[in-house]
XYZ file of C-alpha atoms in Angstrom:
612
model
C 0.000 0.000 0.000
C 2.895 2.353 0.746
C 4.346 1.625 -2.701
C 1.021 2.540 -4.310
C 0.852 5.731 -2.256
C 4.344 6.803 -3.309
C 3.643 5.996 -6.963
C 0.402 7.969 -6.929
C 2.086 10.917 -5.213
C 4.860 10.862 -7.822
C 2.271 10.945 -10.606
C 0.457 13.815 -8.897
C 3.639 15.868 -8.606
C 4.491 15.162 -12.244
C 1.052 16.348 -13.328
C 1.525 19.542 -11.331
C 4.953 20.190 -12.867
C 3.543 19.826 -16.390
C 0.164 21.524 -16.025
C 0.877 24.518 -13.787
C 3.326 26.266 -16.175
C 0.818 25.760 -18.998
C -2.119 27.330 -17.185
C 0.092 30.120 -15.819
C 1.035 31.036 -19.386
C -2.690 31.261 -20.123
C -3.072 33.664 -17.199
C -4.931 31.290 -14.882
C -4.282 30.531 -11.222
C -1.891 27.698 -10.406
C -4.678 26.041 -8.403
C -6.590 25.491 -11.631
C -3.524 23.829 -13.113
C -3.390 21.430 -10.190
C -7.070 20.517 -10.536
C -6.878 20.089 -14.319
C -3.746 17.982 -13.918
C -5.638 15.777 -11.492
C -8.543 15.422 -13.915
C -6.208 14.354 -16.742
C -4.356 11.700 -14.728
C -7.529 10.564 -12.971
C -9.517 7.373 -13.494
C -11.698 8.875 -16.232
C -8.984 10.004 -18.695
C -5.448 8.576 -18.416
C -6.303 6.295 -15.490
C -2.848 6.705 -13.940
C -4.059 6.879 -10.354
C -5.316 4.245 -8.022
C -7.329 5.293 -5.031
C -6.955 9.042 -5.180
C -8.774 9.397 -1.886
C -5.840 7.740 -0.106
C -3.555 10.530 -1.268
C -6.240 13.149 -0.731
C -6.587 12.208 2.939
C -2.813 12.391 3.373
C -2.539 15.751 1.641
C -5.382 17.311 3.625
C -2.479 18.121 5.910
C -1.700 20.909 3.434
C -5.040 22.500 4.326
C -4.129 22.082 7.989
C -0.895 23.993 7.418
C -2.708 26.694 5.465
C -5.028 27.234 8.430
C -2.058 27.385 10.793
C -0.417 30.133 8.714
C -3.704 32.063 8.475
C -3.963 31.813 12.255
C -0.461 33.253 12.574
C -1.644 36.297 10.608
C -4.541 36.931 12.988
C -2.908 39.301 15.463
C -5.398 41.001 17.830
C -4.135 44.422 16.709
C -4.668 43.540 13.056
C -8.068 41.995 13.759
C -9.183 45.108 15.628
C -8.006 47.389 12.826
C -10.016 45.326 10.306
C -13.003 44.652 12.578
C -15.476 46.548 10.376
C -14.528 44.556 7.304
C -14.225 41.218 9.099
C -17.312 41.346 11.313
C -19.375 43.606 9.061
C -18.638 42.664 5.468
C -17.505 39.118 6.239
C -20.194 38.405 8.813
C -23.027 39.634 6.617
C -21.701 37.670 3.651
C -21.735 34.443 5.663
C -25.169 35.017 7.184
C -26.956 36.202 4.034
C -25.349 33.598 1.760
C -26.102 30.746 4.154
C -29.710 31.869 4.599
C -30.444 32.228 0.876
C -28.712 28.969 -0.085
C -30.626 27.186 2.676
C -33.924 28.436 1.255
C -32.888 27.319 -2.243
C -31.865 23.840 -1.088
C -34.819 23.327 1.250
C -37.655 24.973 -0.672
C -36.661 24.596 -4.328
C -34.618 21.386 -4.448
C -36.514 19.796 -1.570
C -33.626 18.480 0.519
C -34.278 17.769 4.217
C -33.385 20.666 6.479
C -30.280 18.925 7.876
C -28.826 18.453 4.399
C -29.897 21.949 3.343
C -28.260 23.719 6.290
C -25.107 21.579 6.088
C -24.560 22.306 2.394
C -25.505 25.979 2.766
C -22.802 26.396 5.396
C -20.251 24.536 3.256
C -21.014 26.520 0.110
C -21.015 29.946 1.769
C -17.217 29.657 2.057
C -14.839 30.886 -0.658
C -11.412 29.617 -1.658
C -8.681 31.180 0.458
C -5.985 29.478 -1.616
C -7.292 30.742 -4.960
C -8.203 34.274 -3.875
C -4.985 34.982 -1.972
C -3.007 33.724 -4.956
C -4.988 36.022 -7.252
C -4.419 39.032 -4.991
C -0.702 38.290 -4.898
C -0.351 37.675 -8.643
C -2.239 40.856 -9.539
C -0.414 42.880 -6.859
C -3.694 44.238 -5.487
C -3.535 43.012 -1.908
C -3.431 46.575 -0.525
C -6.287 47.925 -2.609
C -9.789 48.304 -1.215
C -10.740 45.111 -3.073
C -7.789 43.254 -1.583
C -8.557 44.347 1.960
C -12.258 43.537 1.578
C -11.477 40.102 0.142
C -9.025 39.319 2.924
C -11.536 40.422 5.578
C -14.226 38.143 4.159
C -11.847 35.187 3.855
C -10.613 35.697 7.398
C -14.156 35.673 8.772
C -14.935 32.550 6.741
C -11.874 30.773 8.099
C -12.895 31.700 11.631
C -16.447 30.532 10.860
C -15.143 27.017 10.227
C -14.827 26.707 14.017
C -18.548 27.079 14.857
C -19.522 25.128 11.718
C -17.469 22.135 12.854
C -19.054 22.432 16.279
C -22.563 22.839 14.862
C -22.683 19.888 12.450
C -22.462 17.171 15.148
C -25.368 18.834 16.971
C -27.738 18.259 14.049
C -26.321 14.854 13.092
C -27.996 11.522 13.776
C -27.297 10.178 17.308
C -25.733 7.005 15.862
C -22.856 9.043 14.477
C -21.157 9.170 17.847
C -19.990 5.621 17.186
C -18.220 6.416 13.916
C -15.374 8.481 15.292
C -13.314 5.686 16.795
C -10.159 7.803 16.674
C -11.639 10.350 19.063
C -10.606 8.310 22.069
C -10.709 11.097 24.626
C -14.173 12.313 23.717
C -15.581 8.764 23.871
C -14.525 8.627 27.513
C -16.641 11.672 28.358
C -20.293 11.588 29.456
C -22.781 12.092 26.629
C -23.886 15.495 27.902
C -20.291 16.750 27.787
C -19.497 15.558 24.246
C -21.159 18.510 22.435
C -18.838 20.826 24.345
C -15.703 19.033 23.121
C -14.806 21.919 20.833
C -14.653 24.300 23.785
C -12.551 21.787 25.713
C -10.131 21.628 22.800
C -9.982 25.417 22.461
C -9.330 25.802 26.177
C -6.555 23.227 26.040
C -4.942 25.053 23.121
C -5.060 28.399 24.935
C -3.263 26.869 27.914
C -0.734 25.093 25.702
C -0.051 28.194 23.640
C 0.474 30.415 26.665
C 2.492 28.140 28.913
C 3.986 25.448 26.666
C 4.396 26.430 22.995
C 6.276 29.720 23.320
C 8.630 28.628 26.148
C 9.310 25.427 24.201
C 10.180 27.399 21.056
C 12.502 29.632 23.080
C 14.258 26.567 24.420
C 14.682 25.115 20.926
C 15.838 28.417 19.409
C 18.588 28.690 22.017
C 20.355 25.824 20.223
C 20.893 28.091 17.199
C 19.984 25.269 14.766
C 17.491 26.370 12.108
C 16.697 22.815 11.041
C 15.695 21.990 14.619
C 13.257 24.889 14.668
C 11.792 23.664 11.368
C 11.273 20.223 12.883
C 9.694 21.842 15.930
C 7.308 23.841 13.719
C 6.094 20.663 12.026
C 5.914 18.917 15.396
C 3.608 21.618 16.747
C 1.247 21.453 13.768
C 1.120 17.640 13.771
C 0.774 17.492 17.558
C -2.048 20.009 17.698
C -3.852 18.264 14.839
C -3.626 14.939 16.636
C -4.906 16.492 19.858
C -7.934 17.847 18.021
C -8.625 14.415 16.521
C -8.539 12.888 20.002
C -11.243 15.266 21.207
C -13.316 14.798 18.057
C -12.532 18.116 16.352
C -11.189 18.797 12.872
C -7.371 18.999 12.821
C -7.658 22.045 10.539
C -9.519 23.873 13.302
C -6.828 22.966 15.810
C -4.078 24.215 13.519
C -5.885 27.524 13.025
C -6.269 28.045 16.765
C -2.633 27.118 17.369
C -1.629 29.758 14.835
C -3.768 32.342 16.615
C -2.111 31.425 19.921
C 1.334 32.082 18.412
C 0.380 35.158 16.359
C 1.792 37.561 18.947
C 4.947 35.591 19.668
C 8.406 36.557 18.484
C 8.522 33.329 16.437
C 5.630 34.257 14.160
C 7.638 34.965 11.001
C 10.088 32.116 11.572
C 7.257 29.591 11.982
C 5.514 30.893 8.883
C 8.745 30.713 6.905
C 9.556 27.176 8.042
C 6.118 25.737 7.362
C 5.231 27.543 4.139
C 7.222 25.253 1.765
C 5.606 22.121 3.228
C 2.187 23.754 3.145
C 2.622 24.727 -0.501
C 3.737 21.255 -1.551
C 0.950 19.438 0.259
C -1.676 21.895 -0.957
C -0.476 21.323 -4.519
C -0.878 17.560 -4.190
C -4.196 18.109 -2.406
C -5.657 20.045 -5.330
C -4.345 17.500 -7.830
C -6.075 14.812 -5.784
C -9.265 16.892 -5.862
C -9.179 16.881 -9.650
C -8.426 13.168 -9.862
C -11.252 12.337 -7.473
C -13.992 14.090 -9.477
C -16.464 11.423 -10.480
C -17.371 12.145 -14.091
C -19.879 9.312 -14.072
C -21.789 11.248 -11.431
C -21.625 14.374 -13.594
C -22.725 12.410 -16.672
C -25.652 10.880 -14.790
C -26.762 14.171 -13.184
C -25.556 17.012 -15.434
C -28.639 19.154 -14.898
C -28.413 19.003 -11.093
C -24.674 19.606 -10.896
C -24.330 22.402 -13.444
C -27.546 24.162 -12.438
C -26.537 23.970 -8.771
C -23.073 25.327 -9.590
C -24.619 28.205 -11.532
C -27.099 29.007 -8.763
C -24.348 29.116 -6.140
C -22.060 31.296 -8.265
C -24.842 33.736 -9.171
C -26.165 33.878 -5.601
C -22.772 34.572 -4.045
C -21.863 37.067 -6.779
C -25.110 39.007 -6.286
C -24.799 39.056 -2.492
C -21.184 40.223 -2.624
C -22.054 42.921 -5.142
C -24.866 44.219 -2.932
C -22.760 44.187 0.228
C -19.970 45.967 -1.619
C -22.383 48.791 -2.358
C -23.368 48.957 1.311
C -19.716 49.128 2.374
C -19.035 51.784 -0.290
C -16.607 49.953 -2.536
C -16.054 51.636 -5.886
C -17.593 49.870 -8.870
C -14.354 48.378 -10.199
C -13.312 47.176 -6.722
C -16.783 45.812 -6.034
C -16.897 43.701 -9.186
C -13.427 42.309 -8.515
C -14.446 41.193 -5.008
C -17.674 39.640 -6.295
C -15.988 37.729 -9.123
C -13.084 36.611 -6.934
C -15.137 35.225 -4.035
C -18.124 33.696 -5.827
C -16.607 30.196 -5.990
C -16.793 27.555 -3.246
C -13.725 27.158 -1.058
C -11.350 24.302 -0.374
C -12.710 23.921 3.144
C -15.924 22.676 1.616
C -13.998 19.465 0.866
C -13.153 19.111 4.547
C -16.684 19.976 5.690
C -18.317 17.662 3.140
C -16.142 14.778 4.305
C -16.994 15.628 7.906
C -20.720 15.789 7.119
C -20.510 12.430 5.333
C -18.874 10.821 8.364
C -21.711 12.227 10.459
C -24.244 10.666 8.033
C -25.676 14.098 7.287
C -25.193 13.398 3.565
C -24.733 10.092 1.776
C -21.782 9.066 -0.390
C -23.569 9.745 -3.680
C -24.560 13.268 -2.682
C -21.044 13.820 -1.360
C -19.586 12.914 -4.776
C -22.043 15.225 -6.520
C -21.222 18.123 -4.208
C -17.469 17.498 -4.554
C -17.930 17.921 -8.301
C -19.874 21.159 -7.752
C -17.065 22.551 -5.581
C -14.340 21.621 -8.077
C -16.280 23.019 -11.055
C -16.883 26.319 -9.245
C -13.145 26.582 -8.599
C -12.298 25.892 -12.229
C -14.775 28.556 -13.377
C -13.140 31.268 -11.235
C -10.365 32.256 -13.687
C -12.950 32.500 -16.473
C -15.023 34.867 -14.332
C -11.955 36.973 -13.569
C -11.088 37.070 -17.264
C -14.608 38.350 -17.988
C -14.130 41.018 -15.339
C -10.735 42.055 -16.693
C -11.730 42.147 -20.372
C -15.343 43.327 -20.206
C -16.099 44.945 -16.841
C -12.958 46.893 -15.946
C -12.710 48.654 -19.355
C -16.274 49.874 -18.807
C -15.128 51.759 -15.691
C -12.037 52.977 -17.575
C -9.772 51.963 -14.694
C -7.815 48.869 -13.814
C -7.829 47.723 -10.216
C -4.342 48.138 -8.841
C -3.754 51.617 -10.291
C -5.084 52.982 -7.012
C -2.273 51.435 -5.005
C -0.858 54.849 -4.040
C -4.229 55.637 -2.456
C -4.345 52.383 -0.519
C -3.880 52.514 3.226
C -0.177 53.049 3.834
C 1.793 50.997 6.249
C 2.331 52.641 9.625
C 5.655 54.285 10.451
C 6.907 51.369 12.513
C 7.001 49.279 9.342
C 8.994 51.681 7.174
C 12.318 50.652 8.689
C 13.639 47.135 9.247
C 16.665 46.643 11.511
C 18.417 43.295 11.225
C 20.665 42.545 14.174
C 19.987 44.309 17.482
C 23.238 43.948 19.385
C 25.332 46.850 20.676
C 25.415 48.510 17.238
C 21.858 47.897 16.070
C 20.326 48.801 19.429
C 22.058 52.195 19.362
C 20.583 52.902 15.942
C 17.180 51.643 17.074
C 17.112 53.766 20.232
C 18.018 56.891 18.271
C 15.209 56.198 15.814
C 12.677 55.459 18.540
C 13.246 58.635 20.561
C 12.660 60.589 17.356
C 9.351 58.880 16.630
C 10.448 56.227 14.121
C 9.443 52.700 15.094
C 11.294 49.894 13.333
C 10.613 46.208 12.788
C 13.484 44.272 14.373
C 14.802 40.877 13.279
C 17.367 39.064 15.392
C 18.546 35.494 15.925
C 18.880 35.751 19.719
C 15.638 34.528 21.284
C 16.440 35.961 24.731
C 17.120 39.378 23.230
C 13.891 39.261 21.230
C 11.935 38.318 24.330
C 13.373 41.284 26.230
C 12.662 43.667 23.367
C 9.055 42.518 23.077
C 8.560 42.890 26.812
C 9.620 46.505 26.349
C 7.072 47.079 23.609
C 9.304 46.852 20.541
C 8.138 45.249 17.279
C 10.726 42.448 17.333
C 10.749 38.968 15.793
C 13.035 35.975 15.934
C 14.390 34.579 12.666
C 17.160 34.088 10.141
C 17.090 37.220 7.992
C 19.206 35.652 5.233
C 16.011 33.973 3.998
C 13.998 35.897 1.433
C 10.652 34.555 2.633
C 11.355 35.719 6.180
C 12.280 39.193 4.940
C 9.057 39.264 2.957
C 7.116 38.203 6.040
C 8.728 41.030 8.017
C 7.357 43.551 5.523
C 10.330 44.157 3.215
C 8.020 44.601 0.221
C 6.494 47.694 1.834
C 9.364 48.994 3.944
C 11.565 51.844 2.753
C 14.826 51.377 4.667
C 16.812 48.244 5.526
C 19.442 48.561 8.276
C 21.961 45.695 8.477
C 23.756 45.468 11.819
C 24.773 41.801 11.974
C 28.212 40.803 13.250
C 28.903 38.709 10.166
C 29.811 40.735 7.038
C 29.045 37.625 4.961
C 25.479 37.511 6.284
C 25.093 41.252 5.787
C 26.149 40.961 2.152
C 23.945 37.924 1.592
C 20.967 39.973 2.748
C 22.069 42.832 0.488
C 22.025 40.462 -2.488
C 18.545 39.240 -1.550
C 17.278 42.799 -1.117
C 18.704 43.891 -4.466
C 17.026 40.988 -6.225
C 13.639 40.851 -4.516
C 13.235 44.283 -2.876
C 15.181 46.723 -5.080
C 13.257 49.708 -3.729
C 14.883 49.424 -0.302
C 17.540 51.925 0.726
C 20.219 49.881 2.484
C 22.458 50.938 5.375
C 25.085 48.422 6.471
C 27.446 48.050 9.407
C 31.112 47.218 8.796
C 33.470 45.979 11.496
C 36.646 47.507 10.082
C 38.334 48.968 7.024
C 38.749 45.669 5.222
C 35.034 44.944 5.512
C 34.377 48.441 4.216
C 36.636 47.839 1.212
C 34.730 44.656 0.375
C 31.337 46.339 0.634
C 32.450 49.279 -1.503
C 33.841 46.992 -4.182
C 30.516 45.139 -4.246
C 28.618 48.329 -4.941
C 27.357 49.096 -1.431
C 27.247 52.822 -0.682
C 25.900 53.488 2.811
C 28.561 51.839 4.997
C 29.275 52.634 8.652
C 32.359 51.382 10.489
C 31.401 50.534 14.022
C 34.573 51.966 15.671
C 35.304 55.043 13.559
C 33.053 57.576 15.257
C 33.938 56.460 18.782
C 37.671 56.393 18.051
C 37.622 59.880 16.521
C 35.585 61.183 19.453
C 38.160 59.781 21.853
C 40.988 61.327 19.819
C 39.278 64.725 19.957
C 39.006 64.515 23.746
C 42.695 63.578 23.976
C 43.643 66.602 21.839
C 41.676 68.829 24.208
C 43.341 67.244 27.221
C 46.718 67.885 25.577
C 45.959 71.612 25.407
C 44.257 72.174 22.047
C 41.266 74.488 21.868
C 37.984 72.540 22.025
C 36.548 74.123 18.870
C 39.719 73.412 16.905
C 39.904 69.834 18.183
C 36.325 69.155 17.119
C 36.903 70.554 13.637
C 40.041 68.472 13.318
C 38.108 65.365 14.338
C 35.331 66.106 11.885
C 37.814 66.745 9.076
C 39.810 63.638 9.903
C 36.653 61.512 9.806
C 35.651 62.866 6.401
C 39.135 62.359 4.953
C 39.171 58.848 6.403
C 35.969 58.054 4.544
C 37.329 59.586 1.353
C 40.610 57.688 1.595
C 38.740 54.472 2.296
C 36.912 54.792 -1.002
C 40.156 55.468 -2.856
C 41.964 52.575 -1.220
C 39.051 50.232 -1.882
C 39.558 50.721 -5.621
C 43.274 49.974 -5.289
C 42.585 46.892 -3.203
C 40.284 45.611 -5.925
C 43.064 45.910 -8.512
C 45.784 44.212 -6.481
C 46.546 40.795 -5.106
C 44.893 39.345 -1.995
C 48.058 40.223 -0.036
C 46.683 43.722 0.519
C 47.323 44.235 4.254
C 46.268 46.657 6.937
C 49.824 48.000 7.048
C 49.726 48.823 3.360
C 46.326 50.425 3.796
C 47.605 52.677 6.569
C 50.705 53.628 4.591
C 48.645 54.598 1.568
C 46.209 56.543 3.719
C 49.120 58.487 5.209
C 50.230 59.357 1.690
C 46.740 60.572 0.857
C 46.571 62.683 3.995
C 49.966 64.162 3.195
C 48.947 64.882 -0.386
C 45.828 66.652 0.851
C 48.125 69.132 2.686
C 45.733 69.459 5.571
C 45.906 72.716 7.464
C 44.523 72.791 10.930
C 44.314 76.563 10.979
C 40.848 77.670 12.098
C 40.705 80.158 9.221
C 41.346 77.492 6.558
C 38.549 75.097 7.562
C 37.154 73.196 4.615
C 34.344 70.764 5.126
C 35.178 67.751 2.993
C 31.919 65.936 2.547
C 31.952 62.296 1.594
């Protein structure tokens, strides 16, 4: 069985590798490529897969990881800032969509109320994976449409919690025997079992506060990045298993665990470590969705499936369009939100499977509804193409051109300081007392903990990783300050910033002259030797103590510092031309020659300010 699983997974990955570049060239989302790849290799076309459901169950872990990362993004401060969009726009969308779909299913189709309410709740959700990818690809995340879409998706993801708690309440009593893996809940009295979700949430709050963060601090003290990656996966797997034991969806547990860690200093590092695994498993998950679509079901019930898909898309589109008007979205933004969110989301797969296990829907209806979900996802890029080609030109504006009018990032995100030791902390304190708050990245967990206790926006992580820099806000920041001890790490980050964040203005710390030479020869301009200013200041004080006038001594120090910077640039060019035997002694000798050639006069009347 393991051999079959590996073979099927290999085929799924191969389909993704072939199909995704093709659909991306056509301008469609990569998710559609995964689903189409699954359809092609599935049992109804090439018949390359065995039991796709075996792989699908395994790769549902990708959805679990997606929920964990979304939970990490849900900081209380961010939630409060977006409360109108999340609770207002998102809440109304869920309530109105669920109510109308329930009436359609119950009154028009004639399904029993348990089936009608279960499917209405499932279909009111939209695809977080597809929509977030669209926002990122179109670079419109910070537009009004992007913020509205994210608010709605966030509310929907949170709504999964009460939905998972609600479905067992309306299920048949016999279903309590089907969840044999929920060992802990089976030990509880019957009257307690409905409250299992609250037991699980309470346990996670305690674990997050008193276990998770201290445990991560202990692991980070080892300084081994791979160990922290293993710990990240351990937390997600462990929390998921705990939720299974109490009879709750593992995806719900992962989301709550992410929320518990959203305010910790490890937020960005956890997100960075887990994201590659989440992306891979989600890719295989969507391929398995495509391969599991039962085309015999579609062939036998085409009217039901396609009419139901159309009704859901039209209903959600109309509701979103109306709510957009209420929340005063412009026409072009409103249509983009409505087209983007009208499909059914990937969590419908999880909820449909859960409802089937609870005997709320039978296997045949489950297969039909799985097809409806997949078809609605595949239609999404076509809807967006209609919007882009037909709707947006009507308004004579393309969404995304209003980026300069989008809500700007607050001042504490304009500057990123990497490395907060004796050098970086001095820079940070100077900025703070003048009203400039910076995002701080450092690899010392104890230091980060202290900084956060003092109210600074500090995070633990390895800043030589592009995804971590992106998570820290490098795409929107203006200034990057590099204060690490290692010049190699500083330059590695410079290379990353030049490639992925070319808009950033970079300031870098150098330990000594030789480091400065290397940075200059690599095209770095804003370089600051950590000992130069202090050494010159000390020299000025010594000159005063030796009898020189204070004003003259200060001007001499200032002039010496400027000439030192100028000579450093000249010597850097010579060092680049010569052999690696260029030594400090030679550097000092050549600097002395430059100083002599400059014929410096220390007369107060001949002061010349040599700017670098």
